[in-house]
Tab-separated table of C-alpha atoms and ligand atoms in Angstrom:
chain	number	residue	atom	x	y	z
U	9	MET	CA	-68.585	-2.853	-8.062
U	10	PRO	CA	-65.792	-2.798	-5.478
U	11	ALA	CA	-63.607	0.303	-5.645
U	12	THR	CA	-60.255	-0.324	-7.337
U	13	PRO	CA	-57.402	0.081	-4.872
U	14	ASP	CA	-55.332	3.191	-5.476
U	15	LYS	CA	-52.408	2.504	-7.796
U	16	SER	CA	-48.854	2.885	-6.521
U	17	HIS	CA	-47.115	6.044	-7.539
U	18	LEU	CA	-43.896	5.700	-9.527
U	19	LYS	CA	-42.229	8.311	-7.316
U	20	SER	CA	-42.902	6.238	-4.201
U	21	LEU	CA	-41.021	3.132	-5.370
U	22	SER	CA	-37.560	2.003	-4.431
U	23	LEU	CA	-35.285	0.476	-7.046
U	24	SER	CA	-35.794	-3.041	-5.674
U	25	THR	CA	-39.602	-2.738	-5.665
U	26	LEU	CA	-39.643	-1.462	-9.225
U	27	GLU	CA	-37.231	-4.208	-10.304
U	28	ALA	CA	-39.537	-6.843	-8.848
U	29	ALA	CA	-42.472	-5.258	-10.708
U	30	VAL	CA	-40.766	-5.114	-14.115
U	31	ILE	CA	-39.432	-8.658	-13.739
U	32	SER	CA	-42.895	-9.964	-12.888
U	33	HIS	CA	-44.071	-8.234	-16.064
U	34	GLY	CA	-41.519	-10.269	-18.040
U	35	GLN	CA	-39.090	-7.402	-18.589
U	36	PRO	CA	-35.360	-7.383	-17.846
U	37	ARG	CA	-34.298	-6.024	-14.465
U	38	TYR	CA	-32.311	-3.092	-15.917
U	39	ARG	CA	-35.531	-1.481	-17.122
U	40	ALA	CA	-36.229	-0.388	-13.540
U	41	GLU	CA	-33.035	1.611	-13.385
U	42	GLN	CA	-33.795	3.057	-16.786
U	43	ILE	CA	-37.219	4.253	-15.608
U	44	LEU	CA	-35.781	5.807	-12.470
U	45	ARG	CA	-33.153	7.578	-14.541
U	46	TRP	CA	-35.939	9.172	-16.545
U	47	ILE	CA	-37.639	10.316	-13.376
U	48	TYR	CA	-34.758	11.546	-11.231
U	49	GLN	CA	-31.938	12.366	-13.645
U	50	LYS	CA	-33.737	13.487	-16.771
U	51	ARG	CA	-36.745	14.715	-14.800
U	52	ALA	CA	-39.348	13.366	-17.217
U	53	ARG	CA	-42.848	14.623	-16.428
U	54	SER	CA	-44.760	11.947	-18.300
U	55	ILE	CA	-44.301	8.316	-19.142
U	56	SER	CA	-44.558	9.114	-22.849
U	57	GLU	CA	-41.298	11.088	-22.572
U	58	MET	CA	-39.424	7.893	-21.679
U	59	THR	CA	-38.669	7.297	-25.319
U	60	ASP	CA	-36.080	4.534	-25.028
U	61	LEU	CA	-38.537	2.202	-23.304
U	62	PRO	CA	-40.515	-0.200	-25.507
U	63	ALA	CA	-44.003	1.106	-26.224
U	64	SER	CA	-45.552	-1.926	-24.537
U	65	LEU	CA	-43.638	-1.193	-21.342
U	66	ARG	CA	-44.785	2.425	-21.390
U	67	GLU	CA	-48.364	1.273	-21.816
U	68	TRP	CA	-48.008	-1.097	-18.919
U	69	LEU	CA	-46.488	1.634	-16.717
U	70	THR	CA	-49.330	3.977	-17.605
U	71	ALA	CA	-51.913	1.349	-16.748
U	72	GLU	CA	-50.299	0.162	-13.525
U	73	PHE	CA	-48.886	3.273	-11.882
U	74	ARG	CA	-49.685	6.861	-11.124
U	75	PHE	CA	-47.208	9.475	-12.271
U	76	ASP	CA	-48.789	12.848	-11.570
U	77	GLU	CA	-47.185	15.807	-9.838
U	78	LEU	CA	-48.031	18.408	-7.232
U	79	ALA	CA	-49.923	21.429	-8.572
U	80	LEU	CA	-48.587	24.845	-7.636
U	81	ALA	CA	-51.447	26.859	-6.114
U	82	ARG	CA	-49.597	29.929	-4.953
U	83	GLN	CA	-46.102	31.273	-4.684
U	84	THR	CA	-44.689	34.056	-2.538
U	85	GLY	CA	-41.226	35.545	-2.280
U	86	SER	CA	-38.711	36.067	-5.010
U	87	HIS	CA	-35.653	34.600	-6.587
U	88	ASP	CA	-33.085	35.699	-4.018
U	89	THR	CA	-35.276	35.625	-0.933
U	90	THR	CA	-37.122	32.858	0.797
U	91	ARG	CA	-39.690	31.430	-1.560
U	92	LYS	CA	-42.783	29.788	-0.332
U	93	LEU	CA	-44.620	27.292	-2.502
U	94	LEU	CA	-48.177	26.264	-1.767
U	95	PHE	CA	-49.112	22.979	-3.459
U	96	ARG	CA	-52.529	21.511	-4.084
U	97	LEU	CA	-52.653	17.756	-3.639
U	98	ARG	CA	-54.751	15.313	-5.633
U	99	ASP	CA	-57.485	15.351	-3.001
U	100	GLY	CA	-57.628	19.135	-2.960
U	101	ARG	CA	-55.689	19.576	0.275
U	102	PHE	CA	-52.835	22.058	0.551
U	103	ILE	CA	-49.284	21.739	1.757
U	104	GLU	CA	-46.362	24.094	1.631
U	105	SER	CA	-42.644	23.992	1.013
U	106	VAL	CA	-40.182	26.794	1.620
U	107	VAL	CA	-37.025	27.300	-0.418
U	108	ILE	CA	-34.327	29.226	1.422
U	109	PRO	CA	-31.592	30.555	-0.886
U	110	ALA	CA	-28.566	30.110	1.368
U	111	THR	CA	-28.132	27.710	4.217
U	112	PRO	CA	-28.514	29.559	7.484
U	113	ALA	CA	-25.490	29.079	9.727
U	114	GLU	CA	-27.487	26.922	12.107
U	115	PHE	CA	-27.784	24.144	9.541
U	116	GLY	CA	-24.054	23.528	9.605
U	117	GLU	CA	-21.447	24.793	7.194
U	118	THR	CA	-22.180	28.286	5.983
U	119	SER	CA	-22.281	28.256	2.240
U	120	SER	CA	-24.477	29.137	-0.656
U	121	ARG	CA	-26.354	25.856	-0.358
U	122	ARG	CA	-30.044	26.074	-1.049
U	123	THR	CA	-32.304	24.522	1.537
U	124	ILE	CA	-35.850	23.310	1.185
U	125	CYS	CA	-38.177	22.947	4.116
U	126	VAL	CA	-40.674	20.194	3.289
U	127	SER	CA	-43.984	19.089	4.763
U	128	SER	CA	-44.627	15.538	5.906
U	129	GLN	CA	-48.355	15.607	6.710
U	130	VAL	CA	-51.471	17.642	5.994
U	131	GLY	CA	-51.995	19.402	9.305
U	132	CYS	CA	-50.566	18.000	12.498
U	133	ALA	CA	-52.040	16.056	15.382
U	134	TYR	CA	-49.630	17.292	18.041
U	135	GLY	CA	-51.268	20.623	18.655
U	136	CYS	CA	-48.315	22.669	19.905
U	137	LYS	CA	-49.904	25.846	21.177
U	138	PHE	CA	-47.773	28.242	19.141
U	139	CYS	CA	-47.890	26.492	15.769
U	140	ALA	CA	-50.071	27.232	12.743
U	141	SER	CA	-49.739	23.699	11.372
U	142	GLY	CA	-51.550	22.132	14.274
U	143	LEU	CA	-54.343	24.723	14.481
U	144	GLU	CA	-56.786	22.793	12.384
U	145	GLY	CA	-55.716	19.358	13.490
U	146	TRP	CA	-54.417	16.477	11.456
U	147	THR	CA	-55.906	15.472	8.115
U	148	ARG	CA	-53.628	12.811	6.669
U	149	ASN	CA	-50.121	11.582	6.098
U	150	LEU	CA	-48.335	12.521	2.911
U	151	GLY	CA	-47.367	9.658	0.621
U	152	SER	CA	-43.649	9.218	-0.098
U	153	GLU	CA	-44.240	10.568	-3.601
U	154	GLU	CA	-45.771	13.753	-2.205
U	155	ILE	CA	-42.685	14.263	-0.066
U	156	VAL	CA	-40.272	13.523	-2.923
U	157	ASP	CA	-42.250	15.676	-5.339
U	158	GLN	CA	-41.896	18.783	-3.189
U	159	ILE	CA	-38.191	18.656	-3.981
U	160	LEU	CA	-38.583	17.821	-7.671
U	161	GLU	CA	-41.181	20.539	-8.188
U	162	ALA	CA	-39.235	23.135	-6.209
U	163	GLU	CA	-36.183	22.458	-8.351
U	164	ARG	CA	-38.233	22.662	-11.518
U	165	LEU	CA	-40.035	25.850	-10.517
U	166	THR	CA	-36.917	27.640	-9.332
U	167	GLY	CA	-34.631	26.159	-11.987
U	168	GLU	CA	-32.068	25.497	-9.293
U	169	ARG	CA	-30.700	22.491	-7.491
U	170	ILE	CA	-31.364	22.072	-3.800
U	171	GLN	CA	-28.560	20.867	-1.579
U	172	ASN	CA	-30.218	20.610	1.842
U	173	ILE	CA	-33.521	19.214	2.986
U	174	VAL	CA	-35.116	19.906	6.331
U	175	PHE	CA	-38.320	18.238	7.479
U	176	MET	CA	-39.562	21.352	9.227
U	177	GLY	CA	-42.674	22.059	7.193
U	178	MET	CA	-46.171	21.079	8.107
U	179	GLY	CA	-46.633	17.909	10.122
U	180	GLU	CA	-44.712	15.651	12.446
U	181	PRO	CA	-42.402	13.585	10.217
U	182	LEU	CA	-41.870	10.824	12.765
U	183	ALA	CA	-45.634	10.254	12.970
U	184	ASN	CA	-45.480	9.313	9.263
U	185	PHE	CA	-42.531	7.033	9.757
U	186	GLU	CA	-42.879	4.579	6.881
U	187	ASN	CA	-43.550	7.109	4.161
U	188	LEU	CA	-40.875	9.369	5.586
U	189	THR	CA	-38.185	6.719	5.544
U	190	ARG	CA	-39.160	5.545	2.056
U	191	ALA	CA	-39.006	9.130	0.804
U	192	ILE	CA	-35.612	9.551	2.441
U	193	GLU	CA	-34.385	6.396	0.702
U	194	ILE	CA	-35.458	7.883	-2.645
U	195	ILE	CA	-33.917	11.267	-1.854
U	196	ASN	CA	-30.674	9.715	-0.671
U	197	SER	CA	-30.093	6.878	-3.175
U	198	PRO	CA	-27.833	7.194	-6.197
U	199	TRP	CA	-30.727	5.894	-8.339
U	200	GLY	CA	-32.976	8.604	-6.860
U	201	ILE	CA	-32.254	12.258	-6.166
U	202	GLY	CA	-28.822	11.352	-4.819
U	203	LEU	CA	-28.558	13.799	-1.940
U	204	GLY	CA	-26.209	12.811	0.908
U	205	ALA	CA	-27.912	11.819	4.171
U	206	ARG	CA	-25.822	14.434	5.983
U	207	HIS	CA	-27.811	17.030	4.073
U	208	ILE	CA	-31.145	15.728	5.284
U	209	THR	CA	-32.455	16.912	8.665
U	210	VAL	CA	-35.501	15.461	10.355
U	211	SER	CA	-37.120	17.708	12.935
U	212	THR	CA	-39.372	16.229	15.595
U	213	SER	CA	-41.439	17.437	18.506
U	214	GLY	CA	-39.945	14.503	20.391
U	215	LEU	CA	-41.576	11.148	19.587
U	216	VAL	CA	-39.279	9.017	21.692
U	217	PRO	CA	-39.910	5.505	20.265
U	218	GLN	CA	-39.558	6.758	16.703
U	219	ILE	CA	-36.337	8.629	17.494
U	220	ARG	CA	-34.907	5.336	18.713
U	221	LYS	CA	-36.195	3.517	15.638
U	222	LEU	CA	-34.702	6.129	13.310
U	223	ALA	CA	-31.419	5.848	15.207
U	224	GLU	CA	-31.270	2.200	14.121
U	225	LEU	CA	-31.323	3.060	10.420
U	226	PRO	CA	-27.897	2.911	8.807
U	227	LEU	CA	-28.105	6.485	7.514
U	228	GLN	CA	-26.173	9.536	8.693
U	229	LEU	CA	-29.292	11.693	8.829
U	230	ARG	CA	-29.339	14.741	11.024
U	231	LEU	CA	-31.807	15.149	13.836
U	232	ALA	CA	-33.300	18.356	15.214
U	233	ILE	CA	-35.425	18.343	18.337
U	234	SER	CA	-38.117	20.963	18.840
U	235	LEU	CA	-37.437	21.503	22.517
U	236	HIS	CA	-38.983	24.940	23.158
U	237	GLY	CA	-39.020	24.407	26.909
U	238	ALA	CA	-36.212	23.220	29.167
U	239	THR	CA	-38.378	21.888	32.004
U	240	ASP	CA	-41.490	19.715	31.921
U	241	GLU	CA	-43.506	22.484	33.473
U	242	VAL	CA	-42.789	25.010	30.741
U	243	ARG	CA	-42.641	22.559	27.872
U	244	ALA	CA	-45.917	20.794	28.671
U	245	GLN	CA	-47.656	24.142	28.753
U	246	ILE	CA	-46.932	24.744	25.069
U	247	MET	CA	-46.295	21.217	23.759
U	248	PRO	CA	-48.897	18.623	24.775
U	249	VAL	CA	-46.585	15.851	23.488
U	250	ASN	CA	-44.429	16.487	26.553
U	251	ARG	CA	-47.040	14.779	28.742
U	252	LYS	CA	-46.411	11.578	26.859
U	253	TYR	CA	-42.652	11.963	26.474
U	254	PRO	CA	-41.214	14.187	29.191
U	255	VAL	CA	-37.924	16.035	28.826
U	256	ASP	CA	-35.785	13.388	30.560
U	257	GLU	CA	-37.070	10.564	28.367
U	258	LEU	CA	-36.560	12.717	25.319
U	259	LEU	CA	-32.979	13.517	26.285
U	260	ASP	CA	-32.279	9.825	26.863
U	261	ALA	CA	-33.520	9.071	23.349
U	262	CYS	CA	-31.269	11.855	22.045
U	263	SER	CA	-28.288	10.393	23.752
U	264	TYR	CA	-29.158	6.982	22.282
U	265	TRP	CA	-29.268	8.655	18.856
U	266	GLN	CA	-25.830	10.079	19.407
U	267	SER	CA	-24.381	6.795	20.549
U	268	ARG	CA	-25.669	5.131	17.363
U	269	LYS	CA	-24.872	7.885	14.884
U	270	LYS	CA	-21.779	9.373	16.478
U	271	GLN	CA	-23.182	12.727	15.585
U	272	HIS	CA	-24.518	15.705	17.494
U	273	ILE	CA	-28.108	16.808	17.442
U	274	THR	CA	-29.626	20.266	17.330
U	275	PHE	CA	-32.174	21.736	19.699
U	276	GLU	CA	-34.683	24.098	18.154
U	277	TYR	CA	-35.871	26.620	20.702
U	278	ILE	CA	-38.525	29.177	19.787
U	279	LEU	CA	-38.336	32.253	21.976
U	280	ILE	CA	-41.804	33.266	23.127
U	281	ASP	CA	-42.110	36.351	25.283
U	282	GLN	CA	-42.636	35.609	28.992
U	283	VAL	CA	-43.341	31.958	28.289
U	284	ASN	CA	-40.059	30.113	27.762
U	285	ASP	CA	-37.515	32.929	27.567
U	286	THR	CA	-36.681	33.327	31.246
U	287	LEU	CA	-33.197	33.175	32.714
U	288	GLU	CA	-33.979	29.881	34.474
U	289	GLN	CA	-34.955	28.291	31.186
U	290	ALA	CA	-31.736	29.530	29.596
U	291	HIS	CA	-29.629	27.950	32.347
U	292	GLU	CA	-31.562	24.696	32.248
U	293	LEU	CA	-31.379	24.562	28.453
U	294	SER	CA	-27.613	25.060	28.690
U	295	ARG	CA	-27.377	22.093	31.035
U	296	HIS	CA	-29.207	19.843	28.551
U	297	ALA	CA	-27.186	21.100	25.606
U	298	LEU	CA	-23.900	20.528	27.413
U	299	ARG	CA	-24.895	17.027	28.450
U	300	LEU	CA	-25.438	16.114	24.794
U	301	SER	CA	-22.974	18.535	23.204
U	302	ALA	CA	-25.997	19.708	21.258
U	303	LYS	CA	-26.191	22.894	19.282
U	304	VAL	CA	-29.038	25.306	19.999
U	305	ASN	CA	-30.980	27.241	17.364
U	306	LEU	CA	-32.927	30.048	18.895
U	307	ILE	CA	-35.901	31.049	16.775
U	308	PRO	CA	-37.655	34.310	17.627
U	309	TYR	CA	-41.339	33.459	17.550
U	310	ASN	CA	-43.160	34.189	14.318
U	311	THR	CA	-46.554	35.652	15.114
U	312	VAL	CA	-49.499	33.510	14.021
U	313	GLU	CA	-52.820	35.220	13.428
U	314	GLY	CA	-55.281	34.258	16.104
U	315	LEU	CA	-52.669	33.089	18.610
U	316	PRO	CA	-51.756	35.156	21.656
U	317	TRP	CA	-47.993	34.558	21.691
U	318	VAL	CA	-45.467	37.272	20.907
U	319	ARG	CA	-41.808	37.465	20.070
U	320	PRO	CA	-39.554	38.819	22.851
U	321	SER	CA	-37.678	42.088	22.416
U	322	ILE	CA	-34.255	41.857	20.760
U	323	ARG	CA	-32.763	42.669	24.149
U	324	ARG	CA	-34.461	39.668	25.794
U	325	GLN	CA	-33.407	37.449	22.903
U	326	GLU	CA	-29.794	38.562	23.245
U	327	THR	CA	-29.804	38.032	27.001
U	328	PHE	CA	-31.032	34.485	26.522
U	329	LEU	CA	-28.320	33.853	23.948
U	330	GLU	CA	-25.636	35.330	26.210
U	331	ILE	CA	-26.536	32.909	28.984
U	332	LEU	CA	-26.143	29.954	26.648
U	333	ARG	CA	-22.823	31.299	25.441
U	334	SER	CA	-21.624	31.931	28.989
U	335	HIS	CA	-22.012	28.165	29.483
U	336	ARG	CA	-20.058	27.626	26.258
U	337	VAL	CA	-23.040	26.204	24.444
U	338	LYS	CA	-22.920	26.525	20.669
U	339	ALA	CA	-25.923	28.682	19.910
U	340	THR	CA	-27.267	30.924	17.163
U	341	ILE	CA	-30.332	33.056	16.701
U	342	ARG	CA	-32.197	32.545	13.474
U	343	ARG	CA	-32.699	35.894	11.834
U	344	GLU	CA	-34.868	34.314	9.251
U	345	LYS	CA	-35.502	35.885	5.931
U	346	GLY	CA	-39.023	34.719	5.506
U	347	HIS	CA	-40.802	36.531	8.321
U	348	ASP	CA	-42.680	38.802	5.954
U	349	ILE	CA	-44.001	36.008	3.757
U	350	ASP	CA	-45.468	33.791	6.461
U	351	ALA	CA	-42.439	31.577	6.398
U	352	ALA	CA	-43.129	29.888	9.696
U	353	CYS	CA	-44.428	26.604	8.541
U	354	GLY	CA	-48.146	26.113	8.241
U	355	GLN	CA	-48.803	29.816	7.966
U	356	LEU	CA	-49.214	30.164	4.233
U	357	ARG	CA	-51.689	27.314	4.073
U	358	LEU	CA	-53.633	28.833	6.942
U	359	ARG	CA	-53.788	32.228	5.305
U	360	HIS	CA	-54.745	30.730	1.949
U	361	GLU	CA	-57.546	28.736	3.537
U	362	ARG	CA	-58.831	31.717	5.478
U	363	GLU	CA	-58.729	34.041	2.484
U	364	THR	CA	-60.303	31.667	0.006
U	365	GLY	CA	-62.429	29.643	2.363
U	366	ILE	CA	-60.943	26.604	0.633
U	367	VAL	CA	-59.752	23.908	2.949
U	368	SER	CA	-60.380	21.049	0.602
U	369	ALA	CA	-61.560	21.160	-2.950
U	370	ALA	CA	-62.347	17.449	-2.878
H	17	SAH	N1	-43.335	18.672	13.721
H	17	SAH	C1	-41.943	18.842	13.626
H	17	SAH	C2	-41.478	19.510	12.346
H	17	SAH	C3	-42.297	20.654	11.851
H	17	SAH	S1	-42.301	22.123	12.810
H	17	SAH	C4	-41.420	19.603	14.820
H	17	SAH	O1	-42.218	20.091	15.583
H	17	SAH	O2	-40.216	19.642	14.982
H	17	SAH	C5	-40.768	22.865	12.354
H	17	SAH	C6	-40.280	23.896	13.342
H	17	SAH	O3	-41.014	25.124	13.216
H	17	SAH	C7	-40.421	23.432	14.775
H	17	SAH	O4	-39.245	23.641	15.496
H	17	SAH	C8	-41.554	24.297	15.225
H	17	SAH	O5	-41.578	24.364	16.593
H	17	SAH	C9	-41.292	25.596	14.505
H	17	SAH	N2	-42.412	26.532	14.544
H	17	SAH	C10	-43.718	26.245	14.541
H	17	SAH	N3	-44.455	27.376	14.618
H	17	SAH	C11	-43.588	28.412	14.678
H	17	SAH	C12	-43.733	29.828	14.793
H	17	SAH	N4	-44.914	30.383	14.835
H	17	SAH	N5	-42.611	30.572	14.849
H	17	SAH	C13	-41.389	30.009	14.783
H	17	SAH	N6	-41.188	28.680	14.669
H	17	SAH	C14	-42.272	27.877	14.626
H	18	SF4	FE1	-46.947	19.676	14.843
H	18	SF4	FE2	-44.360	20.399	14.892
H	18	SF4	FE3	-46.329	22.259	14.778
H	18	SF4	FE4	-45.975	20.857	17.005
H	18	SF4	S1	-44.506	22.300	16.087
H	18	SF4	S2	-47.966	21.284	16.018
H	18	SF4	S3	-45.392	18.866	16.201
H	18	SF4	S4	-45.822	20.745	13.220
């Protein structure tokens, strides 16, 4: 018998797709909106909770669509500190999301906004030399529903609303372009989670064609570039993607982004001792930032077990920052709260897999 194709997940559908489905089932169009209200406003966790839908429609939904949720496998941190959630997916793989209680200054307005850092893939194919997410390679893309559900589950588990979303968890979001943009539509739409595009930041290691494609979307998303090296020589040493898309091409794509969105981008720059934290790199980085009026987030490297890189001394970090500031570049150093709970993305999954020996329960 041929295998039945996997059913669509209700949390991966846009309003128009669901409308087309209910209409083809002989139901009025407004039912679609009603279903989505149950999911995103009332936060129903099962189809049987959707009590104002006719029983026949509920049966049809149950037969035609999936409506499961991510399973929490492990949680670290506490209420008022960074909380890290490790989720088990349907196929036994693990991903992680990090909830940060207040928005760090580098994400824009300082306020008490809660931020979630979400994953976009299981593993990562880009193999940056300093990153835990890429250590075991790429396994698969996340479906839109698995992206959306990280937010729904984090809100449910913490009992608090999230106001900012950053795609800085495991994976390269722009390498999962379709599912990413569908998830963003659901997160952003009034019929979905309803979070303003300005509160959604996509971080990329620099996939030039996809940056240009994303720039075409009529959404005021924010873009962060993982630069981590100001010259090809230094950047290619730690980020293999630089061989495909060198710094100049990347900066051109950034300037295209800005011309389309009329909005400044952010450079993420991890400081790794003796690798990319030299004075020359600081001057060169300043030049790039000034050209694009970009903001720079300096991130002292978070040690990853098994990797040789170390974080520079505070003094070296400050010197680097001072150079940027002497050029009048807007720059901050992330004094992140999550250092002690493996908050650099990909690290909790790695530790969990090493401790339990479980990589996949499938
Ligand atoms: N793939 C995307 C998004 C996920 S990585 C990207 O590379 O932008 C999110 C951020 O975490 C990136 O800026 C990445 O460089 C950074 N990061 C990865 N490992 C880190 C570590 N050990 N310490 C500090 N930041 C790290
Ligand atoms: Fe992948 Fe980003 Fe990690 Fe590089 S830094 S390996 S692109 S997740």
